[in-house]
Tab-separated table of C-alpha atoms and ligand atoms in Angstrom:
chain	number	residue	atom	x	y	z
X	259	MET	CA	-60.226	-6.622	80.195
X	260	LYS	CA	-56.494	-6.103	80.834
X	261	ALA	CA	-55.630	-7.303	84.364
X	262	PHE	CA	-53.871	-4.733	86.599
X	263	GLN	CA	-50.291	-5.837	87.074
X	264	LEU	CA	-47.239	-4.095	88.668
X	265	ILE	CA	-44.104	-5.696	87.612
X	266	PRO	CA	-41.002	-3.805	88.972
X	267	ALA	CA	-40.274	-4.068	92.608
X	268	ILE	CA	-40.569	-0.610	94.103
X	269	ALA	CA	-38.523	0.571	97.113
X	270	GLU	CA	-37.861	3.850	98.713
X	271	TYR	CA	-34.349	4.562	100.132
X	272	GLU	CA	-33.161	7.393	102.292
X	273	ASP	CA	-30.124	8.092	100.140
X	274	PHE	CA	-27.984	6.620	97.326
X	275	SER	CA	-25.465	5.188	99.774
X	276	THR	CA	-28.157	3.181	101.599
X	277	TYR	CA	-29.349	1.787	98.257
X	278	ALA	CA	-25.796	1.016	97.089
X	279	LYS	CA	-25.010	-0.945	100.294
X	280	GLU	CA	-28.279	-2.931	100.138
X	281	ALA	CA	-27.821	-3.746	96.426
X	282	GLN	CA	-24.118	-4.445	96.909
X	283	LEU	CA	-23.205	-2.430	93.866
X	284	GLY	CA	-19.747	-3.267	92.466
X	285	GLY	CA	-17.560	-3.771	89.460
X	286	ASN	CA	-20.044	-5.902	87.570
X	287	ASP	CA	-22.592	-3.161	87.518
X	288	LEU	CA	-22.924	-0.429	84.873
X	289	ILE	CA	-24.157	2.938	86.144
X	290	LEU	CA	-25.815	4.781	83.201
X	291	THR	CA	-26.215	8.397	84.261
X	292	ASN	CA	-25.025	11.991	83.686
X	293	GLU	CA	-21.693	13.236	85.016
X	294	TYR	CA	-23.404	16.087	86.862
X	295	ILE	CA	-25.433	13.579	88.773
X	296	TYR	CA	-22.603	11.103	89.291
X	297	SER	CA	-19.882	13.547	90.488
X	298	PRO	CA	-21.541	15.113	93.481
X	299	VAL	CA	-23.481	12.029	94.864
X	300	ILE	CA	-22.108	8.750	93.623
X	301	GLU	CA	-18.456	9.110	92.866
X	302	ARG	CA	-17.365	9.719	96.476
X	303	LEU	CA	-18.942	6.396	97.464
X	304	GLU	CA	-16.131	4.626	95.598
X	305	LEU	CA	-18.362	1.755	94.536
X	306	GLY	CA	-16.018	0.534	91.727
X	307	CYS	CA	-18.953	0.355	89.265
X	308	GLN	CA	-18.474	0.863	85.579
X	309	THR	CA	-19.950	4.142	84.294
X	310	LEU	CA	-21.359	5.551	81.083
X	311	PHE	CA	-22.303	9.259	80.835
X	312	GLN	CA	-25.121	9.775	78.346
X	313	GLU	CA	-24.303	13.323	77.482
X	314	LYS	CA	-21.095	12.223	75.752
X	315	TYR	CA	-23.289	10.556	73.085
X	316	GLY	CA	-25.671	13.474	72.409
X	317	MET	CA	-27.787	16.104	74.114
X	318	GLY	CA	-31.491	16.457	74.731
X	319	GLU	CA	-34.169	13.708	74.519
X	320	PRO	CA	-33.163	10.271	73.238
X	321	THR	CA	-32.594	9.843	69.513
X	322	ASP	CA	-31.685	6.685	67.503
X	323	VAL	CA	-28.325	8.308	66.826
X	324	MET	CA	-27.530	8.658	70.515
X	325	VAL	CA	-28.666	5.192	71.472
X	326	ASP	CA	-26.685	3.656	68.555
X	327	ALA	CA	-23.590	5.510	69.732
X	328	ILE	CA	-24.067	4.123	73.264
X	329	LEU	CA	-24.629	0.591	71.890
X	330	ASP	CA	-21.382	0.954	69.972
X	331	GLU	CA	-19.488	2.035	73.145
X	332	LEU	CA	-20.906	-0.966	75.150
X	333	ARG	CA	-20.148	-3.597	72.511
X	334	GLY	CA	-17.532	-5.901	74.024
X	335	ARG	CA	-17.912	-4.561	77.648
X	336	GLU	CA	-18.691	-7.155	80.306
X	337	TYR	CA	-21.361	-6.109	82.847
X	338	ASP	CA	-24.408	-7.568	84.484
X	339	ARG	CA	-26.869	-5.095	86.055
X	340	ILE	CA	-27.699	-1.669	84.491
X	341	ILE	CA	-28.273	0.973	87.183
X	342	ALA	CA	-29.978	3.922	85.434
X	343	VAL	CA	-29.845	7.079	87.516
X	344	GLY	CA	-31.439	10.026	85.787
X	345	GLY	CA	-34.367	11.596	84.144
X	346	GLY	CA	-36.482	10.522	81.205
X	347	THR	CA	-33.681	10.384	78.675
X	348	ILE	CA	-31.468	8.134	80.781
X	349	ILE	CA	-34.335	5.878	81.715
X	350	ASP	CA	-35.565	5.507	78.169
X	351	ILE	CA	-32.129	4.682	76.959
X	352	ALA	CA	-31.530	2.200	79.809
X	353	LYS	CA	-34.675	0.246	78.960
X	354	VAL	CA	-33.601	-0.132	75.394
X	355	ILE	CA	-29.924	-1.069	76.359
X	356	ALA	CA	-31.310	-3.743	78.748
X	357	VAL	CA	-32.920	-5.604	75.850
X	358	ALA	CA	-30.214	-5.064	73.268
X	359	ARG	CA	-28.011	-7.944	72.168
X	360	PRO	CA	-24.406	-7.004	71.477
X	361	GLU	CA	-24.862	-6.805	67.714
X	362	ASP	CA	-28.139	-4.795	67.855
X	363	ARG	CA	-28.874	-1.315	66.527
X	364	VAL	CA	-31.984	0.664	67.480
X	365	ASP	CA	-33.792	-0.157	64.188
X	366	ASP	CA	-33.322	-3.839	64.887
X	367	LEU	CA	-35.153	-3.448	68.273
X	368	TYR	CA	-38.164	-1.777	66.550
X	369	ASP	CA	-38.130	-4.612	63.951
X	370	ARG	CA	-38.330	-7.408	66.542
X	371	MET	CA	-40.301	-5.574	69.264
X	372	ALA	CA	-42.719	-8.429	69.744
X	373	SER	CA	-39.910	-10.885	70.692
X	374	LEU	CA	-37.566	-8.721	72.760
X	375	GLU	CA	-35.911	-10.407	75.764
X	376	LYS	CA	-34.128	-8.905	78.788
X	377	VAL	CA	-30.339	-9.139	78.421
X	378	HIS	CA	-29.419	-7.226	81.563
X	379	PRO	CA	-31.354	-6.836	84.933
X	380	LEU	CA	-32.330	-3.117	85.215
X	381	VAL	CA	-32.587	-0.901	88.258
X	382	ILE	CA	-34.045	2.588	87.736
X	383	VAL	CA	-33.297	5.516	90.067
X	384	PRO	CA	-35.344	8.482	88.776
X	385	THR	CA	-33.826	11.961	89.368
X	386	THR	CA	-36.880	13.936	88.085
X	387	CYS	CA	-40.518	13.830	89.227
X	388	GLY	CA	-42.319	13.402	85.956
X	389	THR	CA	-41.922	10.444	83.688
X	390	GLY	CA	-43.013	7.625	86.015
X	391	SER	CA	-40.953	5.770	83.471
X	392	GLU	CA	-39.359	3.642	86.158
X	393	VAL	CA	-42.508	1.557	86.290
X	394	THR	CA	-43.506	1.444	82.578
X	395	ASN	CA	-42.202	-0.747	79.826
X	396	ILE	CA	-42.013	1.860	77.062
X	397	SER	CA	-39.200	4.080	75.704
X	398	ILE	CA	-39.819	6.984	73.418
X	399	ILE	CA	-37.018	7.442	70.858
X	400	ASN	CA	-36.865	10.234	68.372
X	401	ARG	CA	-36.296	8.303	65.152
X	402	THR	CA	-34.350	10.965	63.241
X	403	THR	CA	-34.416	8.945	60.106
X	404	LYS	CA	-38.222	8.994	60.120
X	405	GLY	CA	-38.628	12.485	61.760
X	406	ILE	CA	-40.970	11.112	64.397
X	407	LYS	CA	-40.910	10.219	68.091
X	408	GLN	CA	-42.054	6.627	68.426
X	409	GLY	CA	-42.550	4.265	71.386
X	410	ILE	CA	-40.692	0.999	71.694
X	411	VAL	CA	-42.589	-1.228	74.076
X	412	SER	CA	-42.044	-4.733	75.419
X	413	PRO	CA	-42.728	-6.659	78.651
X	414	ALA	CA	-38.961	-7.270	78.669
X	415	MET	CA	-38.376	-3.557	79.247
X	416	PHE	CA	-39.858	-3.410	82.631
X	417	ALA	CA	-37.249	-2.588	85.312
X	418	THR	CA	-36.336	-5.251	87.832
X	419	GLU	CA	-36.501	-2.588	90.512
X	420	ALA	CA	-37.550	1.059	90.739
X	421	ALA	CA	-35.499	2.689	93.544
X	422	LEU	CA	-37.084	5.960	94.781
X	423	ILE	CA	-34.545	8.268	96.512
X	424	PRO	CA	-36.045	11.756	97.163
X	425	GLY	CA	-32.577	13.277	97.832
X	426	MET	CA	-31.729	12.623	94.127
X	427	LEU	CA	-34.048	15.503	93.169
X	428	ALA	CA	-32.133	17.993	95.283
X	429	SER	CA	-30.257	19.579	92.409
X	430	LEU	CA	-33.164	19.628	89.904
X	431	PRO	CA	-33.462	23.100	88.325
X	432	TYR	CA	-36.864	24.727	88.656
X	433	GLY	CA	-37.651	24.438	84.945
X	434	VAL	CA	-37.192	20.640	84.980
X	435	PHE	CA	-39.251	20.364	88.184
X	436	ALA	CA	-41.994	22.340	86.454
X	437	THR	CA	-42.168	20.518	83.202
X	438	SER	CA	-41.720	17.145	84.770
X	439	SER	CA	-44.450	17.583	87.435
X	440	ILE	CA	-46.772	18.892	84.696
X	441	ASP	CA	-46.067	15.725	82.757
X	442	ALA	CA	-46.906	13.612	85.815
X	443	MET	CA	-50.149	15.512	86.398
X	444	ILE	CA	-51.126	14.878	82.794
X	445	HIS	CA	-50.239	11.171	83.115
X	446	ALA	CA	-52.675	11.051	86.051
X	447	VAL	CA	-55.456	12.787	84.127
X	448	GLU	CA	-55.082	10.855	80.832
X	449	SER	CA	-54.899	7.534	82.561
X	450	TYR	CA	-57.929	8.427	84.748
X	451	LEU	CA	-60.032	9.249	81.711
X	452	SER	CA	-58.763	6.278	79.638
X	453	PRO	CA	-61.355	3.698	78.725
X	454	ASN	CA	-58.736	1.130	79.827
X	455	ALA	CA	-58.671	2.552	83.470
X	456	CYS	CA	-59.752	0.110	86.167
X	457	ALA	CA	-60.623	0.642	89.853
X	458	ILE	CA	-57.040	0.080	90.835
X	459	SER	CA	-55.344	2.290	88.227
X	460	GLU	CA	-57.877	5.011	89.245
X	461	LEU	CA	-56.634	4.878	92.837
X	462	PHE	CA	-53.070	5.669	91.615
X	463	SER	CA	-54.318	8.477	89.281
X	464	GLU	CA	-56.400	10.009	92.129
X	465	GLN	CA	-53.572	9.871	94.653
X	466	ALA	CA	-51.076	11.233	92.157
X	467	LEU	CA	-53.385	14.152	91.414
X	468	HIS	CA	-53.867	14.765	95.186
X	469	LEU	CA	-50.100	14.760	95.818
X	470	ILE	CA	-49.293	16.992	92.861
X	471	LEU	CA	-52.063	19.604	93.223
X	472	THR	CA	-51.520	20.083	96.967
X	473	GLY	CA	-47.795	20.191	96.404
X	474	TRP	CA	-48.122	22.776	93.595
X	475	ARG	CA	-50.611	24.903	95.673
X	476	ALA	CA	-48.208	24.905	98.637
X	477	ALA	CA	-45.183	25.691	96.468
X	478	VAL	CA	-46.924	28.559	94.614
X	479	ASP	CA	-48.402	30.070	97.763
X	480	ASN	CA	-44.925	30.013	99.310
X	481	GLY	CA	-43.675	32.198	96.430
X	482	SER	CA	-40.133	30.941	96.463
X	483	ARG	CA	-38.867	29.045	93.448
X	484	ASP	CA	-37.170	26.397	95.689
X	485	ALA	CA	-40.299	25.876	97.810
X	486	TRP	CA	-41.154	22.655	95.892
X	487	LYS	CA	-38.000	21.031	97.232
X	488	LYS	CA	-39.628	20.631	100.645
X	489	PHE	CA	-42.123	18.400	98.810
X	490	ALA	CA	-39.624	16.486	96.722
X	491	ALA	CA	-40.558	13.105	98.222
X	492	ARG	CA	-44.296	13.867	97.517
X	493	PHE	CA	-43.629	14.748	93.841
X	494	LEU	CA	-41.398	11.680	93.345
X	495	ARG	CA	-44.004	9.408	94.775
X	496	ALA	CA	-46.740	11.199	92.738
X	497	SER	CA	-44.872	10.751	89.490
X	498	ASN	CA	-44.386	7.050	90.397
X	499	PHE	CA	-48.051	6.620	91.125
X	500	ALA	CA	-49.043	8.426	87.880
X	501	GLY	CA	-46.606	6.085	86.086
X	502	ILE	CA	-48.298	2.980	87.598
X	503	ALA	CA	-51.672	4.369	86.503
X	504	PHE	CA	-50.677	5.111	82.870
X	505	GLY	CA	-48.678	1.868	82.741
X	506	HIS	CA	-52.058	0.148	83.063
X	507	ALA	CA	-54.516	2.521	81.370
X	508	GLY	CA	-52.298	4.408	78.958
X	509	CYS	CA	-51.880	8.044	77.958
X	510	ALA	CA	-53.989	9.565	75.301
X	511	ALA	CA	-54.545	12.529	72.964
X	512	VAL	CA	-52.513	15.074	74.971
X	513	HIS	CA	-49.402	12.940	74.561
X	514	ALA	CA	-50.280	11.967	70.984
X	515	LEU	CA	-50.666	15.592	69.823
X	516	SER	CA	-47.590	16.741	71.743
X	517	TYR	CA	-45.146	14.213	70.163
X	518	PRO	CA	-44.777	15.972	66.837
X	519	LEU	CA	-44.055	19.310	68.621
X	520	GLY	CA	-41.284	17.666	70.664
X	521	GLY	CA	-39.911	15.893	67.612
X	522	THR	CA	-39.793	18.913	65.338
X	523	HIS	CA	-39.182	21.850	67.755
X	524	HIS	CA	-37.354	20.165	70.577
X	525	ILE	CA	-39.701	21.410	73.277
X	526	PRO	CA	-39.338	19.565	76.588
X	527	HIS	CA	-41.913	16.749	76.802
X	528	GLY	CA	-43.802	18.146	79.786
X	529	GLN	CA	-43.999	21.539	78.225
X	530	SER	CA	-45.302	20.322	74.852
X	531	ASN	CA	-47.944	18.368	76.840
X	532	GLN	CA	-48.936	21.452	78.629
X	533	MET	CA	-49.343	23.306	75.366
X	534	MET	CA	-51.928	20.661	74.255
X	535	PHE	CA	-53.603	19.890	77.513
X	536	ALA	CA	-56.248	22.539	77.924
X	537	ASP	CA	-57.437	22.491	74.395
X	538	VAL	CA	-57.710	18.651	74.370
X	539	MET	CA	-59.769	18.792	77.575
X	540	ARG	CA	-61.957	21.555	76.028
X	541	LYS	CA	-62.555	19.418	72.946
X	542	TYR	CA	-63.500	16.464	75.225
X	543	GLN	CA	-65.965	18.756	77.025
X	544	GLU	CA	-67.464	19.891	73.752
X	545	LYS	CA	-67.810	16.334	72.315
X	546	LYS	CA	-68.848	14.471	75.388
X	547	PRO	CA	-69.886	16.792	78.205
X	548	ILE	CA	-71.457	14.020	80.242
X	549	GLY	CA	-69.288	11.080	81.247
X	550	LYS	CA	-66.089	10.211	83.212
X	551	LEU	CA	-64.971	13.732	82.711
X	552	ASN	CA	-67.461	14.849	85.272
X	553	LYS	CA	-65.892	12.456	87.817
X	554	LEU	CA	-62.540	14.078	87.063
X	555	GLU	CA	-64.073	17.543	87.466
X	556	GLU	CA	-65.456	16.526	90.842
X	557	LEU	CA	-62.125	15.170	91.933
X	558	LEU	CA	-60.215	18.251	90.831
X	559	ALA	CA	-62.906	20.447	92.486
X	560	LYS	CA	-62.262	18.867	95.862
X	561	GLU	CA	-58.505	19.358	95.457
X	562	LEU	CA	-58.747	22.893	94.253
X	563	ASN	CA	-61.601	24.029	96.378
X	564	VAL	CA	-63.880	25.222	93.582
X	565	GLU	CA	-67.204	24.194	91.956
X	566	PRO	CA	-66.743	21.231	89.600
X	567	VAL	CA	-67.757	23.369	86.624
X	568	PHE	CA	-64.735	25.636	87.183
X	569	ALA	CA	-62.336	22.813	88.232
X	570	LEU	CA	-60.499	22.406	84.928
X	571	GLU	CA	-60.050	26.206	84.403
X	572	GLU	CA	-58.742	26.418	87.981
X	573	LEU	CA	-56.251	23.639	87.095
X	574	TYR	CA	-55.010	25.553	84.015
X	575	LYS	CA	-54.429	28.614	86.248
X	576	LEU	CA	-52.543	26.700	88.805
X	577	MET	CA	-50.476	25.055	86.107
X	578	ASP	CA	-49.736	28.477	84.633
X	579	ALA	CA	-48.493	29.627	88.025
X	580	VAL	CA	-46.040	26.665	87.967
X	581	LEU	CA	-45.038	27.340	84.383
X	582	GLU	CA	-46.562	29.850	82.050
X	583	LYS	CA	-48.153	28.108	79.121
X	584	LYS	CA	-46.915	29.186	75.647
X	585	PRO	CA	-49.020	29.232	72.509
X	586	LEU	CA	-47.592	27.077	69.690
X	587	HIS	CA	-46.539	30.001	67.512
X	588	GLU	CA	-44.239	31.226	70.229
X	589	VAL	CA	-42.018	28.188	69.981
X	590	GLY	CA	-41.676	28.422	66.186
X	591	VAL	CA	-44.634	26.292	65.022
X	592	THR	CA	-46.143	27.631	61.770
X	593	THR	CA	-49.775	27.337	60.610
X	594	GLU	CA	-48.587	25.226	57.651
X	595	GLU	CA	-47.336	22.562	60.123
X	596	LEU	CA	-50.721	21.968	61.743
X	597	PRO	CA	-52.323	19.845	59.077
X	598	VAL	CA	-49.009	17.959	58.713
X	599	TYR	CA	-49.055	17.168	62.500
X	600	THR	CA	-52.669	16.157	62.249
X	601	THR	CA	-51.892	13.540	59.615
X	602	THR	CA	-48.730	12.383	61.434
X	603	VAL	CA	-50.687	11.912	64.707
X	604	LEU	CA	-53.372	9.861	62.968
X	605	GLU	CA	-50.841	7.801	61.159
X	606	THR	CA	-48.389	7.123	63.970
X	607	GLN	CA	-50.041	7.614	67.355
X	608	GLN	CA	-53.062	5.276	67.230
X	609	ARG	CA	-51.566	3.427	70.327
X	610	LEU	CA	-52.295	6.595	72.335
X	611	LEU	CA	-55.483	7.744	70.478
X	612	ASN	CA	-57.064	4.444	71.353
X	613	ASN	CA	-57.036	5.585	75.008
X	614	ASN	CA	-59.019	8.759	74.295
X	615	TYR	CA	-61.962	9.702	76.427
X	616	VAL	CA	-63.852	10.289	73.238
X	617	GLU	CA	-62.810	9.584	69.610
X	618	LEU	CA	-61.171	12.532	67.850
X	619	THR	CA	-61.394	12.973	64.111
X	620	ALA	CA	-58.870	14.687	61.864
X	621	GLU	CA	-61.099	17.805	61.961
X	622	ASP	CA	-61.054	17.718	65.846
X	623	ILE	CA	-57.284	17.314	65.971
X	624	LEU	CA	-56.696	20.173	63.533
X	625	ASP	CA	-59.036	22.327	65.556
X	626	ILE	CA	-57.212	21.506	68.831
X	627	TYR	CA	-53.911	22.520	67.175
X	628	SER	CA	-55.436	25.693	65.759
X	629	LYS	CA	-56.830	26.703	69.193
X	630	ALA	CA	-53.435	26.013	70.902
X	631	PHE	CA	-51.650	28.021	68.150
F	72	FE2	FE1	-45.403	11.918	79.528
């Protein structure tokens, strides 16, 4: 039995200025962020920190090429703390940079994953409400040389502090809110169903689901695209709680099956998860209708005000109202790719598949892809 442990300190701040004062940010700190986040909020505080803007080294989700370019840029620079302010890409890159020695390249870190050590203290300020990555010790990098997204994981990659500042979500476009909150919801569900869940991680999964589902319902009923912003603090906290839950119990098949889609077709992570979610849950229901899944259905039923037997279908509907689910063929996936994905998932995603509610065979996985197609 793995003991529940929460490593990063977690603090909520009213705004970035309050955090900067308390942390005494200055010239010895490196702020890793995007210019569009830095310019309106941080620049005017004149903190004198060093900066590095990720988008200058590549766009989209983190790749080995992008991280190697950043490591090249940082070689020879003197700095102590890394303050990562951003979404999943920034956070994943920062965790890797925090354990990289000056001479390292990304492949070196995969090679010595078991013995990585923290080189820089790391503070993470999330600006989306999805990854929960501020409290986990894993980064997902698209290894372009291998054509696969793969996790790099180490106890050394935990942040020193996760700083939650709801105001940092203010400029989030609706699409990013939608995909990131869907990702957080799926973290809560997968960690809840995981055989590695414990009574404490379940509390965080349950509370994350409560915050997200009531927030979605209120935002959808309001009808305005910006309505979710009233609940920004709630979604930020929910994604943090879901991160704490999956940091302990792990994610599972939804994430495992979604990675090849993201890697090959560059679909946002939360969206590719959404594309797999319902069909993975249906396969779970088919293979093991009696079990923890019923506890999840009861929990969802209470939040969504329906009978447990309709709870998952109701959840898919609500999620569709937040972001319409696309079938795989609409994003360019071909039928020929499905058996290839199935093999890739079985070969490279055992870390996640081990957390499945019920074991999935190659035939099951191919069937899930075919139904989502
Ligand atoms: Fe995720």
